[in-house]
Short mmCIF file of C-alpha atoms in Angstrom, two decimals:
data_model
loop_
_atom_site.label_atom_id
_atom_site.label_comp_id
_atom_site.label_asym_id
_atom_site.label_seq_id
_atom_site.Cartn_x
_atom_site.Cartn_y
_atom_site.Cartn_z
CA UNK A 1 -120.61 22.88 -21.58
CA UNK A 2 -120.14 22.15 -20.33
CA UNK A 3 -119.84 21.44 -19.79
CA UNK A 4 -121.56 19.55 -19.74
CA UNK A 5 -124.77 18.96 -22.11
CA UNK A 6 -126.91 17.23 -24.84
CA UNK A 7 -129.32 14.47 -25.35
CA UNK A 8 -128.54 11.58 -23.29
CA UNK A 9 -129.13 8.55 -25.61
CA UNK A 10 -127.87 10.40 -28.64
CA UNK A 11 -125.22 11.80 -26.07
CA UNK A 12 -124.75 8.27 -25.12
CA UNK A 13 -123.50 6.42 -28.51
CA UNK A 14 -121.18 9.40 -29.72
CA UNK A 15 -120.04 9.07 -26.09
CA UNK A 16 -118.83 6.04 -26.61
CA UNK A 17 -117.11 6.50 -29.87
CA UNK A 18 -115.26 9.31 -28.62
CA UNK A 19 -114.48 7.83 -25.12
CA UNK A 20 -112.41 4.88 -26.59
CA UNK A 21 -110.50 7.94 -29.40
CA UNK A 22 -110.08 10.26 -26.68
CA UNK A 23 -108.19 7.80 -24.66
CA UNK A 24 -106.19 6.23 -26.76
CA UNK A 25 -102.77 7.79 -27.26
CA UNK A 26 -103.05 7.22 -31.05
CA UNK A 27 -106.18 9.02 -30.88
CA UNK A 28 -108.91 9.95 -33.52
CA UNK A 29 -107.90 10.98 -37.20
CA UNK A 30 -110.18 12.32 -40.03
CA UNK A 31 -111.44 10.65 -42.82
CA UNK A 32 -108.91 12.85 -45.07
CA UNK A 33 -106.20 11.98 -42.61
CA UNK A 34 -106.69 8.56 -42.95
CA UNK A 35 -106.27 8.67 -46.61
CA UNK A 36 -103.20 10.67 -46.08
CA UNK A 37 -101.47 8.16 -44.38
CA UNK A 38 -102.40 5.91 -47.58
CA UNK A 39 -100.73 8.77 -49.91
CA UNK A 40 -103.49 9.36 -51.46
CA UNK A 41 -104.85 13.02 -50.43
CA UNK A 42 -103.27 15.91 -50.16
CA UNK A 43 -100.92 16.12 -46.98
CA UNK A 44 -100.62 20.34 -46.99
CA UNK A 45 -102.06 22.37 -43.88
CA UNK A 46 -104.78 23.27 -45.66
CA UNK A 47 -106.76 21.47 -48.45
CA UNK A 48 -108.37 22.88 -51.34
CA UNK A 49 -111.48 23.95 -51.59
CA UNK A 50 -112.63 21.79 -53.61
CA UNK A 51 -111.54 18.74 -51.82
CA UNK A 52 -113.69 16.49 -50.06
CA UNK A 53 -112.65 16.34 -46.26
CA UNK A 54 -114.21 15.47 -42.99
CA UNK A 55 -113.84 17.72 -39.98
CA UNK A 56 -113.77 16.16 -36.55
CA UNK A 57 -114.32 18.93 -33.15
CA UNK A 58 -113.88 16.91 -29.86
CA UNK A 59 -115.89 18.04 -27.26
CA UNK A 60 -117.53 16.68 -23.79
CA UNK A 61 -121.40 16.57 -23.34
CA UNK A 62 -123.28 18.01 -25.72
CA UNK A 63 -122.88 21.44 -27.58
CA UNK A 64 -126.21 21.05 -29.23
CA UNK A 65 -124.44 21.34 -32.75
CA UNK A 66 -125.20 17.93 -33.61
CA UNK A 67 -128.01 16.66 -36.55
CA UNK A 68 -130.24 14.14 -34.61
CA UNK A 69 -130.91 16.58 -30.82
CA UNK A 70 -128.82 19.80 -31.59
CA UNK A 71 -129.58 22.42 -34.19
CA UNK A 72 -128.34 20.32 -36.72
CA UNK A 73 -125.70 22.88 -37.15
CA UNK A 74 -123.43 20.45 -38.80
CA UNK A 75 -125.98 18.97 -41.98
CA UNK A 76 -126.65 23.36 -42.48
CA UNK A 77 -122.89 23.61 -42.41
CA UNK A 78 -122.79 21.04 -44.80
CA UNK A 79 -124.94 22.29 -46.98
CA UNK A 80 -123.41 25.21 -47.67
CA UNK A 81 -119.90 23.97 -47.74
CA UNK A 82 -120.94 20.73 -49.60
CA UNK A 83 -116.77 18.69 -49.76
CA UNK A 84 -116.98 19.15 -45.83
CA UNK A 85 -118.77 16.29 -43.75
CA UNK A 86 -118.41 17.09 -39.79
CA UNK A 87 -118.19 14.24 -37.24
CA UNK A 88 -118.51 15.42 -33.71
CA UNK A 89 -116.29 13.12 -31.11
CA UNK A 90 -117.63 13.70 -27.53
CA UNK A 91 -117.43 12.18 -24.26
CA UNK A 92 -118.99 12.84 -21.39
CA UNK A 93 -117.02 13.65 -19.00
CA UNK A 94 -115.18 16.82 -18.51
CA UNK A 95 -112.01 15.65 -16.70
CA UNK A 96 -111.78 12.84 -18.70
CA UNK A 97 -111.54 15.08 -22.08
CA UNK A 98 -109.60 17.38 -20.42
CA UNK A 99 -106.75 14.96 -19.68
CA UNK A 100 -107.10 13.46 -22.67
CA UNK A 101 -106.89 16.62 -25.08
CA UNK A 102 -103.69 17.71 -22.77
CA UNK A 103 -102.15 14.24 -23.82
CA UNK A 104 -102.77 14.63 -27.42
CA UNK A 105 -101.28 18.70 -27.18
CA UNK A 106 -98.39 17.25 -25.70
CA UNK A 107 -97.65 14.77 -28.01
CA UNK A 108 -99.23 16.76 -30.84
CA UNK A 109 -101.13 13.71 -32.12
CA UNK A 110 -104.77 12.46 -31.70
CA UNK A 111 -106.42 15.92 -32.04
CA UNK A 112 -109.71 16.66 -33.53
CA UNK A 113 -109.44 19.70 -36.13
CA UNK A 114 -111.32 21.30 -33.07
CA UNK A 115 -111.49 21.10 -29.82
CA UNK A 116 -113.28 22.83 -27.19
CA UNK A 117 -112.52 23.90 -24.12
CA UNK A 118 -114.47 24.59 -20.81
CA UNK A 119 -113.83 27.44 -19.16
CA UNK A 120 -112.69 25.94 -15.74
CA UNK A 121 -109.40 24.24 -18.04
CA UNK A 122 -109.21 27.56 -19.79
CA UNK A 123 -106.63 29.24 -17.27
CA UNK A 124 -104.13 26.18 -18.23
CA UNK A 125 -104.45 26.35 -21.86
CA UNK A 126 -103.57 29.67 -22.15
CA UNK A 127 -100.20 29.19 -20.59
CA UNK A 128 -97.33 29.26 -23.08
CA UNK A 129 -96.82 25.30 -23.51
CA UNK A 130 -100.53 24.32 -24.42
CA UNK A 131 -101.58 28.06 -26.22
CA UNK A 132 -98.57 27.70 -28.14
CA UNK A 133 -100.56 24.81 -30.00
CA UNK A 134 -103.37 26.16 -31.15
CA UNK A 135 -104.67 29.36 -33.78
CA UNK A 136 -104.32 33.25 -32.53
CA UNK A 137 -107.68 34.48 -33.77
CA UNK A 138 -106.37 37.73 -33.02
CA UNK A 139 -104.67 36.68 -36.80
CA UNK A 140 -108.06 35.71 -38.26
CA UNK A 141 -109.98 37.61 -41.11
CA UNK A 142 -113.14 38.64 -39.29
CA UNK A 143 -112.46 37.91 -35.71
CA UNK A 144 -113.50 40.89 -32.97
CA UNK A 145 -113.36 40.02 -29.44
CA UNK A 146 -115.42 42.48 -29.01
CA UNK A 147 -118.31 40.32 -30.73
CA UNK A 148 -118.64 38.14 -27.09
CA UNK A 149 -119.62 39.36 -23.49
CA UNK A 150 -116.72 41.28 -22.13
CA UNK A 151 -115.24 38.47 -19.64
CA UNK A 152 -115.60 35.85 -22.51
CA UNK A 153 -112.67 36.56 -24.91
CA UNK A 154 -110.62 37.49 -21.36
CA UNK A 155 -110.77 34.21 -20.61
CA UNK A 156 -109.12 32.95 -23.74
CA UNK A 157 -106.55 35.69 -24.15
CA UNK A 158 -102.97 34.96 -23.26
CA UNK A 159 -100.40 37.02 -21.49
CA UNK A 160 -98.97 38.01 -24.24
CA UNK A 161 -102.32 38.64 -25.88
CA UNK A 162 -102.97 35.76 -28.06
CA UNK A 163 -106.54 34.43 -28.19
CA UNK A 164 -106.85 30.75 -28.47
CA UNK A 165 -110.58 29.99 -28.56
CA UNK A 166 -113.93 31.54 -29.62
CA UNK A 167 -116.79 31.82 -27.12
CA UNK A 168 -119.38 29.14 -27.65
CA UNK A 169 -122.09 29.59 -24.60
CA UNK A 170 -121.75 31.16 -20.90
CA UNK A 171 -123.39 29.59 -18.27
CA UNK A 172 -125.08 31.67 -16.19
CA UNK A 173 -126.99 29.84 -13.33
CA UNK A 174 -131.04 29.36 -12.44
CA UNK A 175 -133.11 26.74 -10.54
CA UNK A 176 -134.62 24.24 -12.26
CA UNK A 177 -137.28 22.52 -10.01
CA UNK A 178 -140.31 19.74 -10.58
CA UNK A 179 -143.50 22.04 -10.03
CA UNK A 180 -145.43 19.01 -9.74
CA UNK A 181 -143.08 17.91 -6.53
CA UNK A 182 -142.96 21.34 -4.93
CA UNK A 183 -147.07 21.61 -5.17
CA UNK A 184 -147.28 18.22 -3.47
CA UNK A 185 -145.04 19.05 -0.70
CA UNK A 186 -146.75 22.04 -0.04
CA UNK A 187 -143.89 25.04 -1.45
CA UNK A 188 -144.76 27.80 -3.71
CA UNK A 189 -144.86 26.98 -7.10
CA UNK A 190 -144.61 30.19 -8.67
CA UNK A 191 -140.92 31.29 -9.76
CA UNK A 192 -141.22 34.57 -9.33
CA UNK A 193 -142.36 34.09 -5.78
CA UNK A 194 -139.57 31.03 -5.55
CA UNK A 195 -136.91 33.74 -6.53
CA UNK A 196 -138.20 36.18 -4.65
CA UNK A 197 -138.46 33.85 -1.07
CA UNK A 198 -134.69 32.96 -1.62
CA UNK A 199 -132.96 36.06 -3.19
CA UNK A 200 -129.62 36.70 -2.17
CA UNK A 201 -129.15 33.86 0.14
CA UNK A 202 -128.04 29.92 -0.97
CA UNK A 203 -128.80 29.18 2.94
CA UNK A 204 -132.56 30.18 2.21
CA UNK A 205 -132.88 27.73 -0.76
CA UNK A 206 -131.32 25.08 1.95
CA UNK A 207 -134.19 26.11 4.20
CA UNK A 208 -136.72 25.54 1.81
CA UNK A 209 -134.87 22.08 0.61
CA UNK A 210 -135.38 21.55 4.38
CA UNK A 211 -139.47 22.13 4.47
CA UNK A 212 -139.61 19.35 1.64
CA UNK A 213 -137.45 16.71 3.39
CA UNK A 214 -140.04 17.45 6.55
CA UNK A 215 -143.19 17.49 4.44
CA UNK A 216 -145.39 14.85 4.53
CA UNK A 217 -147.15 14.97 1.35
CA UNK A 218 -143.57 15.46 -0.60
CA UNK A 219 -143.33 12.61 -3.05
CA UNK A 220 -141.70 9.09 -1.59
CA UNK A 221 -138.17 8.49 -2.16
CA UNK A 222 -137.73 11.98 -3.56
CA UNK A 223 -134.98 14.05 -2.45
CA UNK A 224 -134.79 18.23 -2.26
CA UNK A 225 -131.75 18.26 -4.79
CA UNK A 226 -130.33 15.80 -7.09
CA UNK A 227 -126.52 16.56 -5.85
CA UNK A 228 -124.17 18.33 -3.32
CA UNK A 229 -121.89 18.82 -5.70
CA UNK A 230 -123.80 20.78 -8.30
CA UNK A 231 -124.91 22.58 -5.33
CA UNK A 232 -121.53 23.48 -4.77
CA UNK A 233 -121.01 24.25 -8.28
CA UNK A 234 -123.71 26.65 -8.44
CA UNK A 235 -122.91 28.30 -5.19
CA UNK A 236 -119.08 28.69 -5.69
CA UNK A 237 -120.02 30.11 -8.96
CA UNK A 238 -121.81 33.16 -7.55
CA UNK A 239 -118.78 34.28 -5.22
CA UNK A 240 -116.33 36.66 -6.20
CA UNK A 241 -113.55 34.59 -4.94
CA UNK A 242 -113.12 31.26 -6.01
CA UNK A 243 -110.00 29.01 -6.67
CA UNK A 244 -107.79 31.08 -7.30
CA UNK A 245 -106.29 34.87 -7.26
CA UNK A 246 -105.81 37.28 -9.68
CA UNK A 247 -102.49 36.25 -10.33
CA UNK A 248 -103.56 32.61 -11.04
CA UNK A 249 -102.41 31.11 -7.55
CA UNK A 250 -104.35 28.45 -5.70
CA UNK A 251 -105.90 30.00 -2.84
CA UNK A 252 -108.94 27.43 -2.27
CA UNK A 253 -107.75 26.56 0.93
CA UNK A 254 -108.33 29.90 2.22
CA UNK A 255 -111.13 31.37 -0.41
CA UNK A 256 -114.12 32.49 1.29
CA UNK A 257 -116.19 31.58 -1.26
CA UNK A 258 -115.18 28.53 -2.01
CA UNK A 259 -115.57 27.83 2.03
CA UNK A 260 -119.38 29.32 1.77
CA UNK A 261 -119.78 26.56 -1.11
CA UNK A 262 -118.37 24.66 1.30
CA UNK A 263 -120.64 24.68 3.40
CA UNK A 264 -123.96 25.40 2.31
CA UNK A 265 -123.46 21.76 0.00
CA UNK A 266 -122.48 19.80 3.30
CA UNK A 267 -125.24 21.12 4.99
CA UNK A 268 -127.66 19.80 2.44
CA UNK A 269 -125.64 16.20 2.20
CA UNK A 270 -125.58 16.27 6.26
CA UNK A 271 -129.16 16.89 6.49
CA UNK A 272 -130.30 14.24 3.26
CA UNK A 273 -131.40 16.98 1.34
CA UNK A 274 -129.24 15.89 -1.56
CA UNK A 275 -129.59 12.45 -3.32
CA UNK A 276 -125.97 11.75 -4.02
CA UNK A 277 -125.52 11.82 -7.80
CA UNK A 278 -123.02 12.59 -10.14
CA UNK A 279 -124.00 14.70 -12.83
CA UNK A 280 -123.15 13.62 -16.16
CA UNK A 281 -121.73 10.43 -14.67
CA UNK A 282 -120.28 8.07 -17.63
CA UNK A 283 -122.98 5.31 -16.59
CA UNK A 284 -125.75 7.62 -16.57
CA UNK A 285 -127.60 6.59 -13.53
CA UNK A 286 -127.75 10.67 -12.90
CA UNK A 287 -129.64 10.78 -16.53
CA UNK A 288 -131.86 7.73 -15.72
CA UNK A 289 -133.06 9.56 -12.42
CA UNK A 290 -134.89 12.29 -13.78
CA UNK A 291 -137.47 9.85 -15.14
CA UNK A 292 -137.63 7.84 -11.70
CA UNK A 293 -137.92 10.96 -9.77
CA UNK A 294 -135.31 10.99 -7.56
CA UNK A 295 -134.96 15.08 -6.95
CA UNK A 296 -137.11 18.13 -7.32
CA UNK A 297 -134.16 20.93 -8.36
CA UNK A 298 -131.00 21.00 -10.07
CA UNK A 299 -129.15 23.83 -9.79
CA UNK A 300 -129.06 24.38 -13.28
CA UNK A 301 -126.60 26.39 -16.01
CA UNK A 302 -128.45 27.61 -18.68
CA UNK A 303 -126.53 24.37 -20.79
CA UNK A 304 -128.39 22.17 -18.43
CA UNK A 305 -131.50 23.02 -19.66
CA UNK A 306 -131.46 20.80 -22.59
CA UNK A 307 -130.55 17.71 -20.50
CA UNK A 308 -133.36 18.67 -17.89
CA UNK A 309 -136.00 17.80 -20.63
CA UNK A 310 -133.95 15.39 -22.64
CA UNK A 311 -133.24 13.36 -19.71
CA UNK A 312 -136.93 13.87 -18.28
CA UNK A 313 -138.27 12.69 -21.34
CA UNK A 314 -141.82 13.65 -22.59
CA UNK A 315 -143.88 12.52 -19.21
CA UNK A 316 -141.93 15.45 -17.55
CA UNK A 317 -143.11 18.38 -20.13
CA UNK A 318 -144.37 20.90 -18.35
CA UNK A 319 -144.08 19.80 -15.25
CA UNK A 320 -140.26 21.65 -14.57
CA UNK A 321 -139.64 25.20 -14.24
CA UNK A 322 -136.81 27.46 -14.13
CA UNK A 323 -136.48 30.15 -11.61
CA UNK A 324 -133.50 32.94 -11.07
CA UNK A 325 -130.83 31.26 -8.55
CA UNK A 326 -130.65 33.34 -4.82
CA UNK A 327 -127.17 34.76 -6.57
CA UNK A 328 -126.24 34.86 -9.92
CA UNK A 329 -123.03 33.11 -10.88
CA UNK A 330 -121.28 31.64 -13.94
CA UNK A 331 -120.95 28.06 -14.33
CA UNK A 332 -118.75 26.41 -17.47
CA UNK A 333 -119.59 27.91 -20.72
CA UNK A 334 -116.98 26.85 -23.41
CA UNK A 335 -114.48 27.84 -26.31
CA UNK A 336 -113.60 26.27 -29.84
CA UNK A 337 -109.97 25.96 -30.24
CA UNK A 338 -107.90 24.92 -33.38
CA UNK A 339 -104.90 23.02 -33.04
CA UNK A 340 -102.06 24.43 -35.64
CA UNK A 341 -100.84 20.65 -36.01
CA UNK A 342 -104.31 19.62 -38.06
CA UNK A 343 -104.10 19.54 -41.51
CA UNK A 344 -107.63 21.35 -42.54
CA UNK A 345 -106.89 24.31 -40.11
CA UNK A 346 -107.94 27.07 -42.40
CA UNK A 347 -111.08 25.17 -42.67
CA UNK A 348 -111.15 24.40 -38.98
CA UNK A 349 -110.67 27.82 -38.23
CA UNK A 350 -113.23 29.08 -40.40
CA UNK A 351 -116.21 26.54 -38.72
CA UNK A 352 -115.32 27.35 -35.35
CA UNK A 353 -116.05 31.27 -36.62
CA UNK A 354 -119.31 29.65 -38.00
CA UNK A 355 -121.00 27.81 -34.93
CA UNK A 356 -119.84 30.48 -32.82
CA UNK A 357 -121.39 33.51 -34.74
CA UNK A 358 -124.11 35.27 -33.27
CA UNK A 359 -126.95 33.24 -35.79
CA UNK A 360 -126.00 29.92 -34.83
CA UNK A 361 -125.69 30.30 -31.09
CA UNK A 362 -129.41 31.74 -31.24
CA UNK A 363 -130.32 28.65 -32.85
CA UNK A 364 -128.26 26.42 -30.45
CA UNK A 365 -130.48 28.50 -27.57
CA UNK A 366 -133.32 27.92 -29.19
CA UNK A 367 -133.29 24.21 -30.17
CA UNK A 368 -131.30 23.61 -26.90
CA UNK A 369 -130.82 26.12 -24.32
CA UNK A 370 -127.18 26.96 -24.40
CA UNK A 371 -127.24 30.58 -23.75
CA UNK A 372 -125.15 32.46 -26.15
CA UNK A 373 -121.99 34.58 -25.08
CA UNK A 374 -122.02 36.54 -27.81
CA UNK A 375 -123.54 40.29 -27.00
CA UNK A 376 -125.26 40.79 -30.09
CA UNK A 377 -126.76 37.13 -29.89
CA UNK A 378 -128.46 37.92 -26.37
CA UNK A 379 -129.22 41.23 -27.10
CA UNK A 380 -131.21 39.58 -30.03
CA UNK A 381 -135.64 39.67 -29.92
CA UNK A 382 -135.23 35.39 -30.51
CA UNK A 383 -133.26 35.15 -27.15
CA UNK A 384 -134.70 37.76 -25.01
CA UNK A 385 -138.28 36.37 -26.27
CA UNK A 386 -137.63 32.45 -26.20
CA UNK A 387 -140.06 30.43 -24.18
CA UNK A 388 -138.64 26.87 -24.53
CA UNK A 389 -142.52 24.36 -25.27
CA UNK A 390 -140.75 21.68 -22.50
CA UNK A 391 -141.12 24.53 -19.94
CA UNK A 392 -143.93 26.47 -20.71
CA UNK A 393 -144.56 30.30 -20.37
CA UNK A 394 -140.91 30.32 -19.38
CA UNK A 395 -139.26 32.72 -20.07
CA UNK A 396 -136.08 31.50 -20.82
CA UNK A 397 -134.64 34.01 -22.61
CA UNK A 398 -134.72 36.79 -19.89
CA UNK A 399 -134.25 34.74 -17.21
CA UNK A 400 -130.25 33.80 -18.54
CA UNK A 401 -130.00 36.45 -20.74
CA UNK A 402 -130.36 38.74 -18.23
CA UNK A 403 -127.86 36.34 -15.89
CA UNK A 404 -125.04 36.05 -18.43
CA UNK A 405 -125.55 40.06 -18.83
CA UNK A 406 -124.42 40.09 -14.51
CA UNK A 407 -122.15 37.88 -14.09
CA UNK A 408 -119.29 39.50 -12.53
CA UNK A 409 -116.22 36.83 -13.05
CA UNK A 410 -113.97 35.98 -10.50
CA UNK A 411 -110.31 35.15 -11.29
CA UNK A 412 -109.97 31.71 -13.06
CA UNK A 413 -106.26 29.56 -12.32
CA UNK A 414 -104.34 26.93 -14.37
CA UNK A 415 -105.75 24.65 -12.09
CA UNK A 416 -109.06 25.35 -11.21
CA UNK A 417 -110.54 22.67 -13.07
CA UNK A 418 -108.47 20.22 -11.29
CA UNK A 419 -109.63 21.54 -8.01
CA UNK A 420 -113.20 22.04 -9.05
CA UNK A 421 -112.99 17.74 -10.11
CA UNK A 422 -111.49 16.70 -6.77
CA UNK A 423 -113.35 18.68 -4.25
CA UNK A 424 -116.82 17.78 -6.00
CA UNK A 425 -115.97 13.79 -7.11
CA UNK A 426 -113.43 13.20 -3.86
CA UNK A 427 -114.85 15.61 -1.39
CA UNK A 428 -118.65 15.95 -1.33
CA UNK A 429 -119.63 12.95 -3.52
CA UNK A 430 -117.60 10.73 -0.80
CA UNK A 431 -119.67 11.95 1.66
CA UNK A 432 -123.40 10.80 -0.04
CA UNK A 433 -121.62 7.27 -1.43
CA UNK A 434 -119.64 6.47 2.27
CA UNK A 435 -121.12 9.01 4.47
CA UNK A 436 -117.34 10.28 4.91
CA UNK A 437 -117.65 12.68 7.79
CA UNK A 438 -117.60 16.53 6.72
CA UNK A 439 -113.85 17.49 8.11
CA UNK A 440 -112.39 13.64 6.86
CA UNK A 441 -113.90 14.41 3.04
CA UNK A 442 -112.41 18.12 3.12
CA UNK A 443 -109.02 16.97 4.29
CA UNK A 444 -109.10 13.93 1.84
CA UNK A 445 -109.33 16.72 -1.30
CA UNK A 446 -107.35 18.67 0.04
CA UNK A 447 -104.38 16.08 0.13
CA UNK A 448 -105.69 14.53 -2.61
CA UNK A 449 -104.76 18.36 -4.34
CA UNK A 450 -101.78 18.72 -3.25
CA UNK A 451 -100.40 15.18 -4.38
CA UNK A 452 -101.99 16.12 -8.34
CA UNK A 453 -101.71 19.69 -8.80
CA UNK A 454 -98.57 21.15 -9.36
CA UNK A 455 -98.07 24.78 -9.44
#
């Protein structure tokens, strides 16, 4: 995730659960752990297998594991490995985790047996401190890097050539847009033609985000695109040159691409194309929008899909598709970690293996549209072939298969995730909630940077 992903209600109350563990300094504990501390379990790094324990992995936003909107990978997991019950803390927001997992590393309390990590936090847990804290699976029985797309496993793989997380999704981007809004303001509907009009170009999808603000027959109150900064998210990831260099330096402040992202999402907030949300905001008024119609496209990771239809809800089947983005780019996508200080690693360890195997991330695409990053997974007839009933005669599958297949990466940083959180939450979003003035808002983040990150 994600990101960031999963059904919003059900997304909602584990949410809340995990917000108040996450941020407590004591953190969560497992049910085993608890009756550890009472003396009355076994206290080794690794139970028996006969042993009853519970398994907590912390993660943000939905991973589409989960029994009640996922894949109900957990109750099959269960199943076959009756002793282990799985509780999933999440929260939904990103930075928020983020911080909070760091806290917990540092003080090597508080963690879940897993935890994930998003890709744009990646580049700072591989550095010695943090990777230091969690499972090589380079030493695992059955790991092969070689298993995920070629830039997934890179991503996890310290200097020294450690690998501290297995790939979960990628997130290669599309266009998701209300068919029923572009027909009434008079756009093409067709995504083929849609793909076609914009290819290569983010300033051409502006244009067209431009024809709907002047049409007259657009719906009331509805704006082109439900946020500059997932506009900016989606454009930055399609440049080769992002954050930060090879070497892992900041260069935002003089990265082209991060200056075309720049740009093309001020243009849109400058010119009202955008209608100022957060996405995956903790109060939800992001989630509640999609039903009140407040936008006609989010720029849209395949792990966005899911939250598309659960936040649309059923009067919105059918009436969203998905169309390939003007360039494609890689946005979040995620890794299971283990930390060495839980006392159920080897089990840990060997669920992490589980969800991400090829099988079960073709079920999590198919139930809810987290692409897989393993090769085998989207080389797979139930991926390339998956039209997803909330979209019909969409075809999913090759449209971010075929995405996550050209993604060419650009250089991820300790701190990009930092960067990515202030530029999006300080810089563009103060512009749609104050109407901060384009050159104030950059300036702002860019102070705003430099008094948080430290290199």
């Amino acid at each position: 995730m994600r990101t960031s992903g999963r059904t919003r209600k059900a997304a909602v109350i584990a949410v809340a659960g995990l917000a108040a563990c996450a941020t407590l300094i004591t953190g969560c504990s497992s049910d085993s752990d608890k009756k550890d501390d009472k003396g009355s379990s076994d206290s080794s790094s690794s139970s028996s297998s006969a042993e009853n324990i519970t398994l907590h992995v912390g993660d943000f936003g939905s991973f589409g594991y989960d029994d009640k909107t996922g894949a109900a990978l957990y109750a099959e997991y269960h199943k076959l490995h009756p002793n282990i019950t799985i509780v999933e803390d999440a929260v939904a927001d990103g930075q928020q985790y983020w911080n909070s997992l760091k806290l917990h590393l540092t003080q090597n309390s508080g963690l879940d047996d897993i935890q994930a990590i998003e890709v744009g936090y990646i580049g700072l847990a591989i550095q010695p401190n943090l990777a230091s804290k969690f499972v090589d699976f380079k030493t695992v029985d059955g790991f092969n890097a070689g298993d995920w797309l070629p830039y997934k496993e890179k991503q996890a793989t310290t200097s020294d050539g450690k690998v501290i997380g297995v790939g979960t999704d990628a997130g290669p981007t599309a266009i998701c847009y209300n068919k029923d809004a572009f027909q009434k303001a008079g756009l093409p509907t067709d995504r083929d033609t849609l793909a076609t009009n914009w290819n290569g170009d983010w300033q051409k999808f502006i244009d067209l985000g431009k024809q709907f603000a002047a049409s007259k027959t657009a719906p009331k109150g509805m704006k082109f695109s439900d946020s500059g900064s997932g506009l900016f998210n989606a454009v930055l990831a399609s440049q080769p040159t992002q954050y930060s260099d090879a070497s892992g330096k900041l260069i935002y402040d003089t990265s082209a691409g991060v200056q075309t992202a720049w740009n093309i999402a001020t243009e849109a907030v400058q010119d009202g194309l955008t209608a100022g949300y957060q996405q995956l905001d903790p109060a939800n008024a992001w989630a509640a929008a999609f039903k009140t119609g407040k936008f006609a496209t989010v720029t849209c990771p395949s792990w966005m899909v899911g939250l598309v239809a659960t936040n649309s809800g059923d009067a919105g089947k059918g009436k969203w598709d998905v169309a390939a983005p003007p360039q494609v780019g890689n946005w979040g996508g995620s890794f299971l970690a283990v930390p060495k200080s839980g006392k159920h690693v080897k089990e840990a360890t060997a669920l992490a293996q589980w969800l991400t195997a090829s099988a079960q991330e073709i079920k999590v695409f198919q139930k809810f549209g987290n692409i897989p990053s393993s090769t085998k997974a989207l080389d797979d007839p139930a991926v390339q072939n998956l039209v997803n009933p909330y979209f019909p005669d969409t075809p999913m599958g090759k449209i971010f298969a075929s995405a996550a297949k050209n993604i060419t990466p650009a250089p991820i940083g300790p701190w990009d995730g930092n960067v990515k959180d202030i530029i999006t939450k300080n810089g563009i979003l103060d512009m749609e909630k104050r109407g901060t003035a384009k050159d104030k808002a950059w300036s702002n983040a860019v102070k705003q940077i430099k008094d948080t990150v430290v290199e």
